Coordinates of C-alpha atoms and ligand atoms in Angstrom, one line a residue:
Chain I
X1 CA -69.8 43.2 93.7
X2 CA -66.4 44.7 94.4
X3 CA -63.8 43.3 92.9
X4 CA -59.9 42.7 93.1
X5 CA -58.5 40.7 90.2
X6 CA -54.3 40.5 90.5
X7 CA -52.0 38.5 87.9
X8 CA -48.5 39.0 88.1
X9 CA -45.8 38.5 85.5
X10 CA -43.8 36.2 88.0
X11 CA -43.1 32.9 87.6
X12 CA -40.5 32.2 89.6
X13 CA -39.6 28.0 90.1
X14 CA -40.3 26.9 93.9
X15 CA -41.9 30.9 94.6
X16 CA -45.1 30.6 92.7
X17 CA -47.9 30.5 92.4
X18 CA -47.1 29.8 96.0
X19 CA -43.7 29.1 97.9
X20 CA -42.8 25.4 97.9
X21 CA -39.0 26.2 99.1
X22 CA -39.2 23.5 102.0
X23 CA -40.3 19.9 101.3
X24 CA -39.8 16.8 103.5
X25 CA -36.6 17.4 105.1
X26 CA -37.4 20.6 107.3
X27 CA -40.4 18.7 109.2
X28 CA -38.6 15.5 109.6
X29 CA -35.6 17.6 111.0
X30 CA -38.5 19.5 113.2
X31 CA -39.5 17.0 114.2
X32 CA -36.5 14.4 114.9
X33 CA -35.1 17.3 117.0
X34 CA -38.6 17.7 119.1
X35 CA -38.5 14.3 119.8
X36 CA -34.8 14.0 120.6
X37 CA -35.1 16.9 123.1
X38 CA -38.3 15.3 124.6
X39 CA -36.4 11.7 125.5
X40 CA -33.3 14.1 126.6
X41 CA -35.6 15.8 129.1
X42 CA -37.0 12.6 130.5
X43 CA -34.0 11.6 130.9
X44 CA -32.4 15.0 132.8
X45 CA -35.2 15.3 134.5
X46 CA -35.3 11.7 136.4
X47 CA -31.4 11.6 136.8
X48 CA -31.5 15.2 138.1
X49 CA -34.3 14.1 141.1
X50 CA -32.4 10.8 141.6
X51 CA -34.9 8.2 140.7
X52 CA -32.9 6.2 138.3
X53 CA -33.8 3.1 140.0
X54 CA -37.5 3.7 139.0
X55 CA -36.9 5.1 135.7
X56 CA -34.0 3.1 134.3
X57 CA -35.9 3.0 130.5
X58 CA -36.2 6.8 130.5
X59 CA -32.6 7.4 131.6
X60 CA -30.9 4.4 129.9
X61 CA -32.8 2.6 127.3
X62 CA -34.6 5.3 125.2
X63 CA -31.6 7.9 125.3
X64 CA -29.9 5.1 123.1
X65 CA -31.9 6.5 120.2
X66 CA -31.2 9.8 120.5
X67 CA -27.9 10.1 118.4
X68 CA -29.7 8.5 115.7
X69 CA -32.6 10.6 115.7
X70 CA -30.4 14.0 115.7
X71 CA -27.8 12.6 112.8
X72 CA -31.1 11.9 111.1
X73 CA -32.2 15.2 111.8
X74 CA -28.8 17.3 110.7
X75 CA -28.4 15.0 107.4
X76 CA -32.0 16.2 106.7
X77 CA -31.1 20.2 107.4
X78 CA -28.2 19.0 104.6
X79 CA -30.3 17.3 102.5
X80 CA -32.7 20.7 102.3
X81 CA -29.5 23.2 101.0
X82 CA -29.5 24.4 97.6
X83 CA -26.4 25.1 98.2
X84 CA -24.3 22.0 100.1
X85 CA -20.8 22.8 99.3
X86 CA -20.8 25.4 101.3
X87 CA -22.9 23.8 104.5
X88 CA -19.3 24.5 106.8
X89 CA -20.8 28.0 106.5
X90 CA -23.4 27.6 109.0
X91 CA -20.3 27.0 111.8
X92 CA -18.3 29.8 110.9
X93 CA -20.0 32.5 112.5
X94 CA -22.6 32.4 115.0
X95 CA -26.2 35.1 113.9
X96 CA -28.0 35.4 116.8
X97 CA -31.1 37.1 114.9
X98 CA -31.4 34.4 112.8
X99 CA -33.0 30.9 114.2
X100 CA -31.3 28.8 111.5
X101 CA -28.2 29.9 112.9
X102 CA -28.3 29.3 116.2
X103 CA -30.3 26.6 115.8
X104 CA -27.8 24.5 114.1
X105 CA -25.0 25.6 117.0
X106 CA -28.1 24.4 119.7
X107 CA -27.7 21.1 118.0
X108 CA -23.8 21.1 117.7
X109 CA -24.4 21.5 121.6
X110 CA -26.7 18.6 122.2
X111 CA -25.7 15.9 120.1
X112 CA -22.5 15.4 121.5
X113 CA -24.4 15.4 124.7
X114 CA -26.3 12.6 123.5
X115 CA -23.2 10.6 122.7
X116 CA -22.0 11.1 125.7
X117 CA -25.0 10.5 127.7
X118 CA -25.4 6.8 125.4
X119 CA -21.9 5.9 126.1
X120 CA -22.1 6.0 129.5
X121 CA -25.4 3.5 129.7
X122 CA -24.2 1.4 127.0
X123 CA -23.3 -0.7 129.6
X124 CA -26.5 -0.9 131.8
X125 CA -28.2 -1.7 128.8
X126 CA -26.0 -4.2 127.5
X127 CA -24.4 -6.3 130.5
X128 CA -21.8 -8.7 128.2
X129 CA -20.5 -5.1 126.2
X130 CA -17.0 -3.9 126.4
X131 CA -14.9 -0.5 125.1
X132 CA -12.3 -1.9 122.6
X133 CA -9.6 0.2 124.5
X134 CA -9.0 0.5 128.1
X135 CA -8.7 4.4 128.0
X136 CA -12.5 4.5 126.9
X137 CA -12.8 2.9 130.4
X138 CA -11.2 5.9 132.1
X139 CA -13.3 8.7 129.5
X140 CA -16.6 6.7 130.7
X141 CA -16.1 7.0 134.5
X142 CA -14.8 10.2 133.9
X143 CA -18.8 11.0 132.5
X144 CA -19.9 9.1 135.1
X145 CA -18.7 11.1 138.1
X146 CA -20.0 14.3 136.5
X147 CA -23.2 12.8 134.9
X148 CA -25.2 15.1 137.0
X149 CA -23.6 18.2 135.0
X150 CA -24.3 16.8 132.4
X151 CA -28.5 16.1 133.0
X152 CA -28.5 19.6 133.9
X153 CA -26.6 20.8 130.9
X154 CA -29.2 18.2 129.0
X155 CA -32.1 19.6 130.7
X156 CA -31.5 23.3 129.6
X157 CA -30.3 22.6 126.3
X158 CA -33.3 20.1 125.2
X159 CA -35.3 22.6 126.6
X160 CA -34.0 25.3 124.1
X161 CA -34.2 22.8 121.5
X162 CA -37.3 21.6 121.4
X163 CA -38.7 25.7 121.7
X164 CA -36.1 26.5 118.8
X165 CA -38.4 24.2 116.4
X166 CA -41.0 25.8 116.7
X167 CA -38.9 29.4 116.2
X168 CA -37.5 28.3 113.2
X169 CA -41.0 29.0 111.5
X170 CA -42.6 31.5 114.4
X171 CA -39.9 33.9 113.5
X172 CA -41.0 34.5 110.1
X173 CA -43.4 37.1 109.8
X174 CA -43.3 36.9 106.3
X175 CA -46.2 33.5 106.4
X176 CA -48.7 34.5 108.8
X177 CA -49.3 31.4 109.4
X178 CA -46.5 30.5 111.2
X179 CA -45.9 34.3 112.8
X180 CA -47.6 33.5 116.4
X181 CA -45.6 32.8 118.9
X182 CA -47.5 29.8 120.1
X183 CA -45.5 28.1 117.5
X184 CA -42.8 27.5 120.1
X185 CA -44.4 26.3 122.9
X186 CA -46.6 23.7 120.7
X187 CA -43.3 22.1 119.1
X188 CA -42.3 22.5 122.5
X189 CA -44.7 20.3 124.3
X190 CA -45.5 17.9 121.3
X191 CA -41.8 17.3 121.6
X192 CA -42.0 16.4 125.4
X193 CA -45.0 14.3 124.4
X194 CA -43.9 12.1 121.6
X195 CA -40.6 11.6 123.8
X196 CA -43.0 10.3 126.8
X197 CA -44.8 8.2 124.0
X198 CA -41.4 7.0 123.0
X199 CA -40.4 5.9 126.8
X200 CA -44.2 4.0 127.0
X201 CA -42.7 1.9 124.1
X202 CA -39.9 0.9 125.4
X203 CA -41.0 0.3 129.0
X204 CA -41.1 -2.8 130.7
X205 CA -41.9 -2.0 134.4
X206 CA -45.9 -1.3 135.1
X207 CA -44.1 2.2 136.8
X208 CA -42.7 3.8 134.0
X209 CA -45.7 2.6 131.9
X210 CA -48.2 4.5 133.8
X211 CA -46.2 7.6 134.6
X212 CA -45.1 8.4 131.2
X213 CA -49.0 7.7 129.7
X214 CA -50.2 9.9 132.7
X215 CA -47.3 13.0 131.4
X216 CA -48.1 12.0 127.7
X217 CA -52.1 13.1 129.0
X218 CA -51.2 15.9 130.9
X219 CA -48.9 17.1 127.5
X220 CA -52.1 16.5 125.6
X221 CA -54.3 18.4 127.5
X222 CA -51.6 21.6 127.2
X223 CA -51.5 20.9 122.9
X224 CA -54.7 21.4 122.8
X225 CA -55.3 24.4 124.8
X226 CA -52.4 25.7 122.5
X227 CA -54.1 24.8 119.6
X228 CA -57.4 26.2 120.8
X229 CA -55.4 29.7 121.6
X230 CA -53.6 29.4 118.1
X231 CA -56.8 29.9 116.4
X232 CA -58.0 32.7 118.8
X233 CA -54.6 34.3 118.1
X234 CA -55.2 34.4 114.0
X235 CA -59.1 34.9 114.2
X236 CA -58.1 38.2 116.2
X237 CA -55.6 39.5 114.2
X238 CA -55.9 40.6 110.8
X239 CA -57.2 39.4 107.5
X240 CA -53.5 38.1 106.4
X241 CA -53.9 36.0 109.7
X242 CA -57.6 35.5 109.3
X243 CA -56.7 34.3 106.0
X244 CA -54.0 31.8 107.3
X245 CA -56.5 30.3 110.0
X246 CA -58.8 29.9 107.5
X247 CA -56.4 27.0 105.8
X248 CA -58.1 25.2 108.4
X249 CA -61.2 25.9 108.8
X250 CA -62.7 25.5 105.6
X251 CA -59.5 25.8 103.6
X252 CA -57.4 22.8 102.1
X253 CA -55.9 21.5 105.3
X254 CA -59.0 21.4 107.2
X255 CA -59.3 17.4 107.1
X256 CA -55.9 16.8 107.0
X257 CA -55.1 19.1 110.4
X258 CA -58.3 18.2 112.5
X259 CA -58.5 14.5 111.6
X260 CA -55.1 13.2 111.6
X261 CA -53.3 16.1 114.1
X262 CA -56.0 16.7 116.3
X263 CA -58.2 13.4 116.8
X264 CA -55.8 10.9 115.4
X265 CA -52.5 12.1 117.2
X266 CA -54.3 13.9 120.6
X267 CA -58.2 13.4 121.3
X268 CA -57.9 9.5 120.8
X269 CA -54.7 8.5 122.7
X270 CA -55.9 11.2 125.6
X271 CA -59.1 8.6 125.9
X272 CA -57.4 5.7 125.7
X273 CA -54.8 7.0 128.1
X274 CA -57.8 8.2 130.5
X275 CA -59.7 4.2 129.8
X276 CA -56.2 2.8 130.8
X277 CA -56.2 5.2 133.7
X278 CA -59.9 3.7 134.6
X279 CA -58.2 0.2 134.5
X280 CA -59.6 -0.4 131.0
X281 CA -57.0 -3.3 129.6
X282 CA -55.6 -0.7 126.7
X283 CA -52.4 -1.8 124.7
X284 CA -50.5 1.5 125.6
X285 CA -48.2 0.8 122.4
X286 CA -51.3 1.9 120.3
X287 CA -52.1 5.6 122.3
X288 CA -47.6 5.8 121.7
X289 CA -48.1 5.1 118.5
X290 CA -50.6 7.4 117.3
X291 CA -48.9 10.4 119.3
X292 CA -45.4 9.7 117.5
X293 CA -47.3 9.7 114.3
X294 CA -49.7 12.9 115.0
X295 CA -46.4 14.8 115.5
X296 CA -44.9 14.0 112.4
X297 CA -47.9 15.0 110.8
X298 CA -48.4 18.3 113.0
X299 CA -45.0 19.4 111.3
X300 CA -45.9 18.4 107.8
X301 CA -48.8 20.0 107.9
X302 CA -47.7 23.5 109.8
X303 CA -44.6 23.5 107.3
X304 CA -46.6 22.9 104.3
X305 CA -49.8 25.1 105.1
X306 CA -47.7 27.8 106.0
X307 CA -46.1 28.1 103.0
X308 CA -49.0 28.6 101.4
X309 CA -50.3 31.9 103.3
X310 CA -48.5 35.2 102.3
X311 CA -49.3 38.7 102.3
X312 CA -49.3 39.6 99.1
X313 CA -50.6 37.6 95.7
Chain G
X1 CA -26.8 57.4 101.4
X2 CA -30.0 56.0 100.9
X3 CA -31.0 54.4 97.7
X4 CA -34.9 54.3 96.2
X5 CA -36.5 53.9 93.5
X6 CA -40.2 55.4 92.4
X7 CA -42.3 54.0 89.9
X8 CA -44.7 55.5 87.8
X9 CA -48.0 53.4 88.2
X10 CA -49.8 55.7 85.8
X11 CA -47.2 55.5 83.3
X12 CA -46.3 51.9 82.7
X13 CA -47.8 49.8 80.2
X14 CA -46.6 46.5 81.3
X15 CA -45.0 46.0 77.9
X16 CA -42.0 44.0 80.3
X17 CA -39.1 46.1 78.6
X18 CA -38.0 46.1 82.5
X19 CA -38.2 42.5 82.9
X20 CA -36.3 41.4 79.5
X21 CA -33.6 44.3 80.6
X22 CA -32.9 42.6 83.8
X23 CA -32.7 39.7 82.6
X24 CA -29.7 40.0 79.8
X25 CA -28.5 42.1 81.7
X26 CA -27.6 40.4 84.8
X27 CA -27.7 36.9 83.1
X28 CA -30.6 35.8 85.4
X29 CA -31.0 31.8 84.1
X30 CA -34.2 30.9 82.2
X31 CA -37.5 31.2 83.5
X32 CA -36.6 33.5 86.5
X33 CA -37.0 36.9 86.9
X34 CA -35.6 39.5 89.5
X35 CA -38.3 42.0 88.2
X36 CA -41.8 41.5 87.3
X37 CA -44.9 43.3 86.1
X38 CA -48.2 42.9 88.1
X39 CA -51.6 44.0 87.1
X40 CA -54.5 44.9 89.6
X41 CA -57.8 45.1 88.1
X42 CA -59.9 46.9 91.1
X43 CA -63.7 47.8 91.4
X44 CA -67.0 46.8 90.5
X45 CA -68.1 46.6 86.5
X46 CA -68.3 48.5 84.8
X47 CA -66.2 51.3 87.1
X48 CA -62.7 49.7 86.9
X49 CA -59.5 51.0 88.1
X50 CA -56.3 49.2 86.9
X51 CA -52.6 49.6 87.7
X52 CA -49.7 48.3 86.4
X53 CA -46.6 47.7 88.4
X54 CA -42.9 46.7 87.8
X55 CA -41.8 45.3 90.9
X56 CA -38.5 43.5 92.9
X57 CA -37.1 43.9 95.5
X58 CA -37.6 46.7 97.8
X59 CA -34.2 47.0 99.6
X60 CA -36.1 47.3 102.9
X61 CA -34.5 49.1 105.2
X62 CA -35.2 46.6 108.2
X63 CA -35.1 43.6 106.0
X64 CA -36.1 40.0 107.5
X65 CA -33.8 38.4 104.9
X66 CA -30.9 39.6 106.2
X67 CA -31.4 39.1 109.0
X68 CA -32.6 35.9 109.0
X69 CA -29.3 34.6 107.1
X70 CA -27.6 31.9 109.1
X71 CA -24.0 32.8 107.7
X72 CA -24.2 36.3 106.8
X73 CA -24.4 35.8 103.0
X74 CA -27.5 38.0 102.9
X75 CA -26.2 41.9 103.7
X76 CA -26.3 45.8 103.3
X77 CA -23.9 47.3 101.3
X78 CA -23.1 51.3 101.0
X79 CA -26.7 53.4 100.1
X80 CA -28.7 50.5 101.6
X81 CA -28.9 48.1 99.0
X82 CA -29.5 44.3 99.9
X83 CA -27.1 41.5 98.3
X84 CA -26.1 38.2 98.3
X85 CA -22.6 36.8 98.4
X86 CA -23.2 33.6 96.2
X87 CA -20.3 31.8 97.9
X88 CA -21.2 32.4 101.4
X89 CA -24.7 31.2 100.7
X90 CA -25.7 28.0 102.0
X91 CA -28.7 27.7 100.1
X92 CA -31.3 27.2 103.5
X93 CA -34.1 28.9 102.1
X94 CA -35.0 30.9 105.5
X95 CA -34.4 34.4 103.7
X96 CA -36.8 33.4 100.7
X97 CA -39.0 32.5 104.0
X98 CA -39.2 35.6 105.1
X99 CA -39.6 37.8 102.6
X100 CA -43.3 39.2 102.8
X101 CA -42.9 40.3 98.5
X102 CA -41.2 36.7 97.9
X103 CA -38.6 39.0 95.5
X104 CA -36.1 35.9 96.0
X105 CA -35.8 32.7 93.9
X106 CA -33.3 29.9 94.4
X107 CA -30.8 30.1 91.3
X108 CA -30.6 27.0 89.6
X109 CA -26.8 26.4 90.8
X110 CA -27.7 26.5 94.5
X111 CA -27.5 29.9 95.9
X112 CA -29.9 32.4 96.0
X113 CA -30.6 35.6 94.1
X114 CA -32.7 38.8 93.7
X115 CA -32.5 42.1 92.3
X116 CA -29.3 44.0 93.5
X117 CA -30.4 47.2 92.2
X118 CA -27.6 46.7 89.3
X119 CA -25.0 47.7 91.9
X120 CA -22.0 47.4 89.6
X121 CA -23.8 49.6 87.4
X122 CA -24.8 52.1 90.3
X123 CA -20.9 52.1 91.5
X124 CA -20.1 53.3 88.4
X125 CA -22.6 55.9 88.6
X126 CA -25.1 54.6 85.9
X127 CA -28.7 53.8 86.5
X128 CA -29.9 49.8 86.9
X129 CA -30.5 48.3 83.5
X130 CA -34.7 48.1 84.1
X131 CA -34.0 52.3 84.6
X132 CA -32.5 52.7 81.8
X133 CA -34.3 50.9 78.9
X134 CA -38.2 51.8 80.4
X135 CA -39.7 53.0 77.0
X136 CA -42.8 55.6 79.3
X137 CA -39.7 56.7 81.3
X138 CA -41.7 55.3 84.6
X139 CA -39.2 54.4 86.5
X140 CA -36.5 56.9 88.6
X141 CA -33.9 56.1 90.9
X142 CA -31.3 57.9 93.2
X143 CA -30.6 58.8 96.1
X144 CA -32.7 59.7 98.9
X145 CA -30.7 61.5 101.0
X146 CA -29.8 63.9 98.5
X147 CA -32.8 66.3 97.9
X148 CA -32.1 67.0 94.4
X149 CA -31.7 63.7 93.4
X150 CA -34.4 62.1 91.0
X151 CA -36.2 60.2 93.0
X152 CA -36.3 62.8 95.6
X153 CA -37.8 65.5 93.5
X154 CA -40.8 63.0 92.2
X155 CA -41.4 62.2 95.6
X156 CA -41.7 65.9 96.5
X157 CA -44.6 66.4 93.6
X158 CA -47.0 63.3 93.4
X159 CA -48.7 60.9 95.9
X160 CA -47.1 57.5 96.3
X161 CA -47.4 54.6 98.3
X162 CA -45.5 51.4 99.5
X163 CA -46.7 47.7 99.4
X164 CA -48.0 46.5 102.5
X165 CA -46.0 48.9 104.9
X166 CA -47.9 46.9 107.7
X167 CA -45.7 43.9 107.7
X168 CA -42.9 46.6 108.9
X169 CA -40.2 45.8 106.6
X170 CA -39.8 49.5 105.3
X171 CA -39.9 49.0 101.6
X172 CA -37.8 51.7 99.2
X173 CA -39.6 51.1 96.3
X174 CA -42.4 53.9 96.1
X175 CA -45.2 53.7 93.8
X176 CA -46.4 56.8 91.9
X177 CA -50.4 57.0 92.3
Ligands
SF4_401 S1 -38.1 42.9 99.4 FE1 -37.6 40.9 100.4 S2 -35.6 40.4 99.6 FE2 -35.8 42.6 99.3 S3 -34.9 43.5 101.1 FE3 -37.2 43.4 101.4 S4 -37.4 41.4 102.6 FE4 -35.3 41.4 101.6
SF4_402 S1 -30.4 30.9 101.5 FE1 -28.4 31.8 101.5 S2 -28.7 34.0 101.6 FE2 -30.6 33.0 102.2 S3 -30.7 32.8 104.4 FE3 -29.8 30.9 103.6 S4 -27.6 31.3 103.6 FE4 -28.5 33.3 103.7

């Protein structure tokens, strides 16, 4: 039998024998910001159409989160430098070729946004509160009157933010895992659909309950005809990409991907979305659950797995 | 200006001279190396082929690493030779990311590094330290551009090849075959 045996003399900490560069804090900053720009959308998306009467959880309640989840999110991008001293770096120069860059100035976009977009439901959400000083009063109605521009601006810039999380590994053709641009579209839409998961927690009304567990099914369905074209995508390719797919299917992450992503975090919440549908008496906290959890999980995994596919040795 | 460098695959040993070189020479920290040997054992027994590399970084000419850089730390300077500025360097990881040979390490005080080609000894018109000390003579460097140059005139004479050209990165590192 044909043969191919390689060693190399290279030994490099965190490079071999295969790259272990990014650890907890790039998926949990993946995924903080797909989930931010999920509840953000929701959240555009009902004010822009007007029905804040009907979706008052999506537009006020949830939101409330969302500054949280993105400080979260940037302390973890800080957390991952080597090199923290120098993090101002990142926001003195704007790299459009490079997703890191811009990504960090798509985030310096939206989470003021967020503040700004809390602040102005604080209120709504909390009768008895009050501003300290009177001229917050006049910055909040200010917001108010142009809340509209601002769902709009919300609405394009989650958009671009929940795609950008899946860009930040797509655009490295370096791990052939991650080089396929379905990478985008999946963090895209498990973004939207842990964000819908999120509203079905906090939800009171039967309304908002069934729409957003309806969205969250429909978001399934799309993950996992992006998941099914994923694979089709590698298999096709060549054997670096072969290779890569091969991590699951067969390979070390086959479990890990198929039991936890795919049947923990999508096949099961679908059916117990589609039994609640059938007026089956289903806590929808449980489906929420386990779709908030499967996308944690989906980045882990992606970020990890694809660190372990390269071109070379 | 266009800066390359061949390397004699049938002329190494592997005896690491390169490696040790590199490493006083540009104080790399313990246990990292900007240069390496590899050794490919290729064939079915008892009809084997080996060859022995010294490899780094390969100064591609479209290079993801620099342009994946978030603050512009990773660049090109004059003859196309790929460096680092440690104190613009945030220390992200994305370049190590994307480079398809993974020549790039983190440095133990944050930033990252890689071979530079010895550039302050190349300004000064001197060859990079691995160049120098090779005791088979394997490995040539110079200028591309300029047809008399070294590395030119090898080029000219023997078959060569780059590692995986596919993933489009244009590597200047040419191995002698
Ligand atoms: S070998 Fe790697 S580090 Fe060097 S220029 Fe090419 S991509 Fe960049
Ligand atoms: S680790 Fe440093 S050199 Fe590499 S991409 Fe990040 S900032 Fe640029």
């Amino acid at each position: 039998m044909r043969e191919e045996i390689i060693t190399s003399g290279r030994m490099n900490p965190k490079i071999d024998p295969y790259l272990n560069i990014w650890h907890w804090e790039i998926p949990i900053y993946l995924f903080l910001g797909g989930l931010a720009a999920g509840i953000l959308f929701f959240a555009a998306f009902y004010t822009i159409n007007g029905k804040e009467k009907d979706f008052p959880t999506a537009i006020e309640k949830t939101p409330l989160i969302v500054p949280f989840l993105l400080v979260i999110g940037l302390i973890s991008l800080f957390l991952d430098l080597h090199h923290k001293l120098y993090f101002w770096r990142l926001y003195t120069t704007i790299r459009l070729e490079s997703p890191m860059s811009w990504g960090a100035w798509v985030l310096m976009i939206v989470t003021p946004l967020s503040f700004i977009w809390a602040a102005i439901h604080l209120k709504k959400v909390f009768p008895s509160f009050k501003w300290p000083f009177p001229w917050l009063d006049i910055i909040e109605e200010f917001f108010i009157k142009y809340k509209k521009v601002i769902a709009w601006a919300m609405i394009i810039s989650s958009l671009i933010l929940g795609m950008y999380t899946g860009i930040l590994l797509s655009a490295f053709n370096a791990r052939p895992l991650w080089n396929t641009s379905i990478l985008g579209p999946l963090f895209l839409v498990s973004g939207l659909s842990t964000g819908a998961a999120m509203n079905i927690l906090f939800a009171k009304t039967h309304l908002e309950k069934k729409t957003f567990s309806t969205i969250d099914l429909a978001l399934i369905g799309v993950e996992l005809f992006l998941i099914v074209h994923l694979f089709m995508g590698l298999l096709a390719s060549t054997q670096v990409q072969i290779d890569a797919a091969s991590l699951f299917l067969g390979g070390s992450y086959t479990a890990a991907f198929w039991v936890l992503v795919v049947l923990m975090g999508m096949v099961i919440p679908a059916i117990l979305e589609i039994l609640e549908l059938w007026k089956f008496k289903i806590p929808l906290f449980v489906p929420a659950l386990l779709v908030i959890f499967g996308g944690i999980l989906l980045r882990f995994i992606i970020t990890f797995a694809g660190q372990t596919s390269r071109w070379l040795y | 200006m266009r800066y390359a460098m061949a390397i004699d695959t049938k002329k190494c040993v592997g005896c690491s001279d390169c490696v040790i070189a590199c490493q006083t020479e540009n104080n790399v920290p313990i246990g990292y190396c900007r240069d390496w040997i590899v050794e490919v054992t290729d064939g079915t027994y008892p009809q084997l082929e080996m060859e022995i590399r010294s490899e780094r970084c390969n100064h591609c000419d479209n290079s993801p690493c620099v342009r994946c850089c978030p603050t512009g730390a990773s660049h090109i300077v004059e003859g196309g030779i790929v460096l680092v500025t440690p104190n613009e360097c945030i220390g992200c990881g994305a370049c190590i990311a994307s480079c398809p040979y993974d020549a790039r390490y983190p440095h133990p005080d944050g930033h990252v590094d890689k071979c530079t080609f010895c550039v302050h000894r190349v300004e000064k018109g001197q060859q990079p330290a691995c160049v120098g000390v090779c005791p088979t003579n394997c490995l040539y460097f110079g200028d591309l551009d300029d047809p008399k140059s070294e590395v030119s005139e090898i080029l000219k004479t023997r078959k060569y090849k780059t590692l995986i050209p596919q993933a489009g990165t244009e590597p200047q590192l040419y191995f002698l075959i």
